[in-house]
Coordinates of N, CA and C in Angstrom, one line a residue:
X1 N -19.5 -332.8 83.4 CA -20.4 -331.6 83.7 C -19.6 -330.6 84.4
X2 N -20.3 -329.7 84.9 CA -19.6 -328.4 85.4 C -19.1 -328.5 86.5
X3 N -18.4 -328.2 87.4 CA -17.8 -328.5 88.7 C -18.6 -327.3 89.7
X4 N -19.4 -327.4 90.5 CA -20.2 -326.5 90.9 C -19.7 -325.6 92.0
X5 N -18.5 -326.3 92.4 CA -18.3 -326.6 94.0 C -16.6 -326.1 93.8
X6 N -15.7 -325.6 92.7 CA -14.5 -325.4 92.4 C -14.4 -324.2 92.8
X7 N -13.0 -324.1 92.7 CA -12.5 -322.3 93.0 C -11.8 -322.2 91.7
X8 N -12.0 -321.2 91.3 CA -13.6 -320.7 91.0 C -14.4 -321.7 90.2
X9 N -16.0 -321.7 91.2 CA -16.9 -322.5 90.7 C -17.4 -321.9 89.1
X10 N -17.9 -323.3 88.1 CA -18.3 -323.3 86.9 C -20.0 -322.6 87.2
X11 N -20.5 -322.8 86.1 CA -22.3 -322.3 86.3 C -22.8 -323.7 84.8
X12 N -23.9 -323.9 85.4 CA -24.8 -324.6 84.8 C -25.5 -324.2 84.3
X13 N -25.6 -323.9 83.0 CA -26.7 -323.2 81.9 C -27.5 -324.4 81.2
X14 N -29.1 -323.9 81.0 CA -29.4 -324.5 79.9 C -30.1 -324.5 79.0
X15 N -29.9 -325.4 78.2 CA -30.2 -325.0 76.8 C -31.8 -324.9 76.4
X16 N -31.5 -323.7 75.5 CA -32.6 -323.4 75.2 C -33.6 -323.0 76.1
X17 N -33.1 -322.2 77.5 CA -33.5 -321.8 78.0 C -33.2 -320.9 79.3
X18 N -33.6 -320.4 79.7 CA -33.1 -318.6 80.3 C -32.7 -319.0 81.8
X19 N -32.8 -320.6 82.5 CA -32.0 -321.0 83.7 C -30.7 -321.3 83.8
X20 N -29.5 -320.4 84.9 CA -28.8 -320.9 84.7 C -28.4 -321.0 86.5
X21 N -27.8 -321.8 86.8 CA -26.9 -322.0 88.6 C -25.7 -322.0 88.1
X22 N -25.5 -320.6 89.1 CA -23.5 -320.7 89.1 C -23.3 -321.2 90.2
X23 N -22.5 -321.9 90.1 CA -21.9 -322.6 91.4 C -21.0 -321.7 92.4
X24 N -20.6 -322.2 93.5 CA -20.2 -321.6 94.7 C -18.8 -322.2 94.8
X25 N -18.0 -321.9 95.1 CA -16.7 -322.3 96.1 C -17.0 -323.4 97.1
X26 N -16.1 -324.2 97.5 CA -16.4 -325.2 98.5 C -15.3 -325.0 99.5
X27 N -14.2 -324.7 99.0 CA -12.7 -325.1 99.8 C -12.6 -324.0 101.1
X28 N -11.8 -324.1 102.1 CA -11.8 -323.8 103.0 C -11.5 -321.9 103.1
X29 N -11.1 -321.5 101.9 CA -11.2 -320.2 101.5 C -12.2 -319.5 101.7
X30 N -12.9 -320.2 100.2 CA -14.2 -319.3 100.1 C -15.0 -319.6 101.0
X31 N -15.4 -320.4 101.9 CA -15.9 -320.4 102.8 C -16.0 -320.0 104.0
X32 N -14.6 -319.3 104.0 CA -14.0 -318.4 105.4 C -13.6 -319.1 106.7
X33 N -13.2 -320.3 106.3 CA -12.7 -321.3 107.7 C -11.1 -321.1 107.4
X34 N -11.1 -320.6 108.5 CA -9.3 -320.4 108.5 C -8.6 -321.8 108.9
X35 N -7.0 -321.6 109.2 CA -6.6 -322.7 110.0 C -6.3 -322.5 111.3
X36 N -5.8 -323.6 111.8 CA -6.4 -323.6 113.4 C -4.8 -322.8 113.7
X37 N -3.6 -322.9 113.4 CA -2.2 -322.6 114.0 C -2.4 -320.9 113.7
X38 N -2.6 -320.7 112.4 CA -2.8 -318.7 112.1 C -3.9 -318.2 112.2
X39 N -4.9 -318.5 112.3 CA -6.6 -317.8 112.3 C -7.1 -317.9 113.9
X40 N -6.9 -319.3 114.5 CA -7.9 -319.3 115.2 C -6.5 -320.0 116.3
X41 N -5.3 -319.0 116.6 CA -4.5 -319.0 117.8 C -4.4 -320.5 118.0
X42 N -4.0 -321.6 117.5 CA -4.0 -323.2 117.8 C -5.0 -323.5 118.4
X43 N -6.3 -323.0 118.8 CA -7.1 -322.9 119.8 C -6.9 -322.8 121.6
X44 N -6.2 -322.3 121.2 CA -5.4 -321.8 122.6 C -6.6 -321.5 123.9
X45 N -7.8 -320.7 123.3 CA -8.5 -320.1 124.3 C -9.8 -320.3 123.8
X46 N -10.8 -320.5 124.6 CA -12.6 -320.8 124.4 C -12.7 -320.2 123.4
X47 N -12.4 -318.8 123.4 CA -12.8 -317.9 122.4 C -12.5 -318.2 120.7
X48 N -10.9 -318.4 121.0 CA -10.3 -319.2 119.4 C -11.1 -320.2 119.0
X49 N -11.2 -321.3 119.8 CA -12.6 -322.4 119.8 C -14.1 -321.8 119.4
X50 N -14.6 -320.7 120.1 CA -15.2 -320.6 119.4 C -15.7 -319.8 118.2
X51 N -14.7 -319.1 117.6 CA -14.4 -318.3 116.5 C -14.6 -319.5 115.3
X52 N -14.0 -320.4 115.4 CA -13.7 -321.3 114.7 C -15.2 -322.6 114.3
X53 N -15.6 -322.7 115.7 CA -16.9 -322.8 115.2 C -18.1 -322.2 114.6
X54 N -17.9 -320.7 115.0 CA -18.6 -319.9 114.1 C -19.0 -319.7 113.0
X55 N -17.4 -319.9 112.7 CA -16.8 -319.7 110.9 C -17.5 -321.4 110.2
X56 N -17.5 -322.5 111.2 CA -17.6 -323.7 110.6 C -19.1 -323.8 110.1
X57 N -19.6 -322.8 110.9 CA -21.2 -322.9 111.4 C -22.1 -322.4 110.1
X58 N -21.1 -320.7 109.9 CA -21.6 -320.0 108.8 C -21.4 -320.8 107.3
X59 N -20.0 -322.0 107.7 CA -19.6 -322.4 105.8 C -20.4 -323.6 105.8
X60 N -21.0 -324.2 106.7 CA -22.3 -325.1 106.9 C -23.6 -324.5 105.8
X61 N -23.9 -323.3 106.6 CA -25.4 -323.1 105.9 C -25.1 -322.3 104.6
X62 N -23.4 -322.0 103.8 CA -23.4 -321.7 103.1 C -23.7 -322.5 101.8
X63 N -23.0 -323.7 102.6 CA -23.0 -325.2 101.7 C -24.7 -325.4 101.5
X64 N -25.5 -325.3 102.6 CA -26.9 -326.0 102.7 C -27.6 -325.0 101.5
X65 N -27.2 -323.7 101.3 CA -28.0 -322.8 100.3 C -27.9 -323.1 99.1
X66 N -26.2 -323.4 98.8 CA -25.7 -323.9 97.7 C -26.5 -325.5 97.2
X67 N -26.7 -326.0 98.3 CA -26.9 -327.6 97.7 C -28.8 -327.2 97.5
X68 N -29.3 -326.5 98.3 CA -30.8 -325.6 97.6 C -30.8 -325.3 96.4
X69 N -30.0 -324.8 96.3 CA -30.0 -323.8 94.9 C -29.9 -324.8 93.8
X70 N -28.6 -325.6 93.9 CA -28.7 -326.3 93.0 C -30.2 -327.7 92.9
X71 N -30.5 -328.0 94.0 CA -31.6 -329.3 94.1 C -33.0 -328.2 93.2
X72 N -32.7 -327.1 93.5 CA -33.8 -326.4 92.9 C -34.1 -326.4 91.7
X73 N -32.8 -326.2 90.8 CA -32.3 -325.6 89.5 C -32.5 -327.5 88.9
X74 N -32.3 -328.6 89.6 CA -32.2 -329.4 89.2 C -33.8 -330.2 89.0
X75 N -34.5 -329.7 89.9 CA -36.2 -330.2 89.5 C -36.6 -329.1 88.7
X76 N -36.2 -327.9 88.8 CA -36.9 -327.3 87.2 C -36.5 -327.8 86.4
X77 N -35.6 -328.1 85.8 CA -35.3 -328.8 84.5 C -35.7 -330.1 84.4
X78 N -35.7 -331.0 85.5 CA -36.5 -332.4 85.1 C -38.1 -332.4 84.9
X79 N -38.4 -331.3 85.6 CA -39.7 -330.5 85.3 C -40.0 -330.2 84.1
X80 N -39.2 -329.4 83.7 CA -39.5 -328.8 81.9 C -39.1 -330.3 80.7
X81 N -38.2 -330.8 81.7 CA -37.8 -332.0 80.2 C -39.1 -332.7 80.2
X82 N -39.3 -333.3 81.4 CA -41.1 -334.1 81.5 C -42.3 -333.3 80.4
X83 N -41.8 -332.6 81.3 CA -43.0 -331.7 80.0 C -43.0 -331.2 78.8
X84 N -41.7 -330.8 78.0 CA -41.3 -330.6 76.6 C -41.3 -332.3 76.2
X85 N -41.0 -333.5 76.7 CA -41.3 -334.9 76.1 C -42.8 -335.2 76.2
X86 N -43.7 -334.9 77.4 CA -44.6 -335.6 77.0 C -45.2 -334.1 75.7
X87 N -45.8 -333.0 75.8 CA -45.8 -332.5 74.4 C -45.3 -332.7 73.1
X88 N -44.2 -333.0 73.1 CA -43.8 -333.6 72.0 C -44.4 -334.6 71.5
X89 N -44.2 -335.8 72.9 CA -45.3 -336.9 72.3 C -46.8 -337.0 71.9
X90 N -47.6 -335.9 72.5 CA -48.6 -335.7 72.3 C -49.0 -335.2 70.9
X91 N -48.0 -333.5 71.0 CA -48.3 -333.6 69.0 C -47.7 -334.7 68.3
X92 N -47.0 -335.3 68.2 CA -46.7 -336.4 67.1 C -47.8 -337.2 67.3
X93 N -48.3 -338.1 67.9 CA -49.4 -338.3 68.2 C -50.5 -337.7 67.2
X94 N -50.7 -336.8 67.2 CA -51.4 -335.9 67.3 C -51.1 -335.8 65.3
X95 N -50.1 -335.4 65.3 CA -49.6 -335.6 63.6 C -49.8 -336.9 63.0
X96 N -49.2 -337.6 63.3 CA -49.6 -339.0 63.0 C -51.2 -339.5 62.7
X97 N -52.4 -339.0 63.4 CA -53.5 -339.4 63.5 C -53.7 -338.4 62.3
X98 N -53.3 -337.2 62.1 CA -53.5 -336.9 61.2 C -53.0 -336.8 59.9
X99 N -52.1 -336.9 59.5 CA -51.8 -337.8 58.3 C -52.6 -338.7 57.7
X100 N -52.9 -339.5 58.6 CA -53.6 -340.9 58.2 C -54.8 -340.4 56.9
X101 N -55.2 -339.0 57.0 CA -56.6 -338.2 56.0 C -55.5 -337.7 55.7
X102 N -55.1 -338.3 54.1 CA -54.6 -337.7 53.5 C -54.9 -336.1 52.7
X103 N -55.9 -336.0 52.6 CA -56.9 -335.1 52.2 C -56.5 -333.6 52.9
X104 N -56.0 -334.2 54.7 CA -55.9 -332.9 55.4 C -54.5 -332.9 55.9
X105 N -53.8 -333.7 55.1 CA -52.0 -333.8 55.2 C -52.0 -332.2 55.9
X106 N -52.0 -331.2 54.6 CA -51.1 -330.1 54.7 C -52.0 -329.4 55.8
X107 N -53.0 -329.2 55.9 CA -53.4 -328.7 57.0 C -53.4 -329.0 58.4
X108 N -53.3 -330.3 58.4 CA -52.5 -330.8 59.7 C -51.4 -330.3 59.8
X109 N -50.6 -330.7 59.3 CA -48.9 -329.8 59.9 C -49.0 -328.3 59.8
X110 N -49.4 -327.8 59.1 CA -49.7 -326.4 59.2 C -50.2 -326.2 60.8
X111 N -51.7 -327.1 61.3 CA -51.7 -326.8 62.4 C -51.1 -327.2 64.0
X112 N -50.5 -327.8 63.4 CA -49.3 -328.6 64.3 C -48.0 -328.0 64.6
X113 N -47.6 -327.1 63.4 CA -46.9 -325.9 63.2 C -47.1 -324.9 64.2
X114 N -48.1 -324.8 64.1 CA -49.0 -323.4 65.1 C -49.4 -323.7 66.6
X115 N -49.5 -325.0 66.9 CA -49.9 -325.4 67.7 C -48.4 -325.6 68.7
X116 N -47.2 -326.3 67.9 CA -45.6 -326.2 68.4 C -45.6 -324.5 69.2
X117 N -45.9 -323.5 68.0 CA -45.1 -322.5 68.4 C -45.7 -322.0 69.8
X118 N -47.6 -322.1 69.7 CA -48.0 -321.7 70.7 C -47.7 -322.2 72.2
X119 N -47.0 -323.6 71.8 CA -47.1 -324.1 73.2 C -45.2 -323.8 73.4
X120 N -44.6 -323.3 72.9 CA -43.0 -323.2 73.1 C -43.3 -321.6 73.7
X121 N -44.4 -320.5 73.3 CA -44.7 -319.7 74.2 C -44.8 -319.6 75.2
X122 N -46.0 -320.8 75.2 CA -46.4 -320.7 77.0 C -45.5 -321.6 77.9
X123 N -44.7 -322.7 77.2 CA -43.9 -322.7 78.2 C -42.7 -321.6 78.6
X124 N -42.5 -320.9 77.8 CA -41.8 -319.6 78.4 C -42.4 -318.9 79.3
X125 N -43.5 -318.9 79.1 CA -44.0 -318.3 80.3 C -44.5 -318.5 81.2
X126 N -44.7 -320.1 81.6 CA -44.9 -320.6 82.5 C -43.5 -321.4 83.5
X127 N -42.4 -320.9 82.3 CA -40.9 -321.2 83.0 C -40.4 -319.9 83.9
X128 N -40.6 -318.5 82.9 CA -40.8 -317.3 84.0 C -41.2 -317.2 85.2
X129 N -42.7 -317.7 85.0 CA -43.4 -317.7 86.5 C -42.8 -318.6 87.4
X130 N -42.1 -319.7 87.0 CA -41.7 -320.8 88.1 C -40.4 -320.0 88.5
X131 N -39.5 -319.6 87.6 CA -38.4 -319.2 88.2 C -38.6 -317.9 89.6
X132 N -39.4 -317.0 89.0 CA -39.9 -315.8 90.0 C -40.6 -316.5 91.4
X133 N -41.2 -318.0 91.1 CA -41.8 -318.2 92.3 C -40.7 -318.8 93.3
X134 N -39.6 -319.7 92.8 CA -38.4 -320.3 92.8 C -37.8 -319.1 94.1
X135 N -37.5 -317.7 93.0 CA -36.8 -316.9 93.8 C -37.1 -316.5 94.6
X136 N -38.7 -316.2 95.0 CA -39.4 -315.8 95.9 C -39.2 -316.7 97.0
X137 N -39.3 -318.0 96.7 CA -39.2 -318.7 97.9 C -37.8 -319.1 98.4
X138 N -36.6 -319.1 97.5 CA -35.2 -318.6 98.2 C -35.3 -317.5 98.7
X139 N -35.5 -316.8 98.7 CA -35.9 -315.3 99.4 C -36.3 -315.5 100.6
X140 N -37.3 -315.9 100.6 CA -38.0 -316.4 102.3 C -37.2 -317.1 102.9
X141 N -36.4 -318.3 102.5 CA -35.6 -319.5 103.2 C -34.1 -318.5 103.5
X142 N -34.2 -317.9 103.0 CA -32.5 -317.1 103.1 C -33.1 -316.1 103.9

């Protein structure tokens, strides 16, 4: 899988659908923690000490947003698979019982046809609204 956490971080797309998480940097770079001998004076003085925790403080909750984002990105999608399987299994279900009348074969898949497309709609649009609410509420937490 994608390395989320590399310099430079990969991104997590998915399929067949408009979610993606780009990953973040982890390493002591992107995070802005210098080292203790050139950045932060050997820690020579309170102040170098606490520069240094500052910086440790800020690549802490950079990490904690990053591991959000992705835990986020990661229950929408277990979200949508739960729900694109059990629909599935419902129309098959649903096809199968009707087959059995042979009579209404073709009009069954015809409406089972119609019935696929309407519900691949609304889950687009009920995957929009989660993402916007998603964002909304990283928005507040940030």
């Amino acid at each position: 899988g994608p390395n989320l956490l590399a310099s430079p971080a990969d991104a997590l797309r998915g399929r067949e659908t408009d979610l993606t998480g780009d990953g973040r940097p982890a390493d002591s770079d992107s995070l802005g923690i210098g080292e203790a001998a050139v950045d932060y004076n050997g820690f020579a003085t309170d102040a170098d000490i606490d520069a240094a925790l500052a910086a440790i403080d800020a690549a802490g909750r950079t990490l904690d947003a990053s591991a959000a984002s992705i835990g986020i990105n990661a229950a929408i999608l277990e979200v949508r698979e739960d729900n694109a399987r059990e629909r599935a299994n419902s129309l098959q279900a649903g096809v199968d019982a009707l087959r059995n009348e042979d009579r209404l074969e073709a009009a069954a898949e015809a409406r089972a046809a119609e019935t696929r497309d309407l519900l691949a709609i609304e889950n687009q649009r009920i995957a929009g609204r989660s993402q916007l609410l998603i964002v909304d509420l990283l928005n507040q937490v940030v």
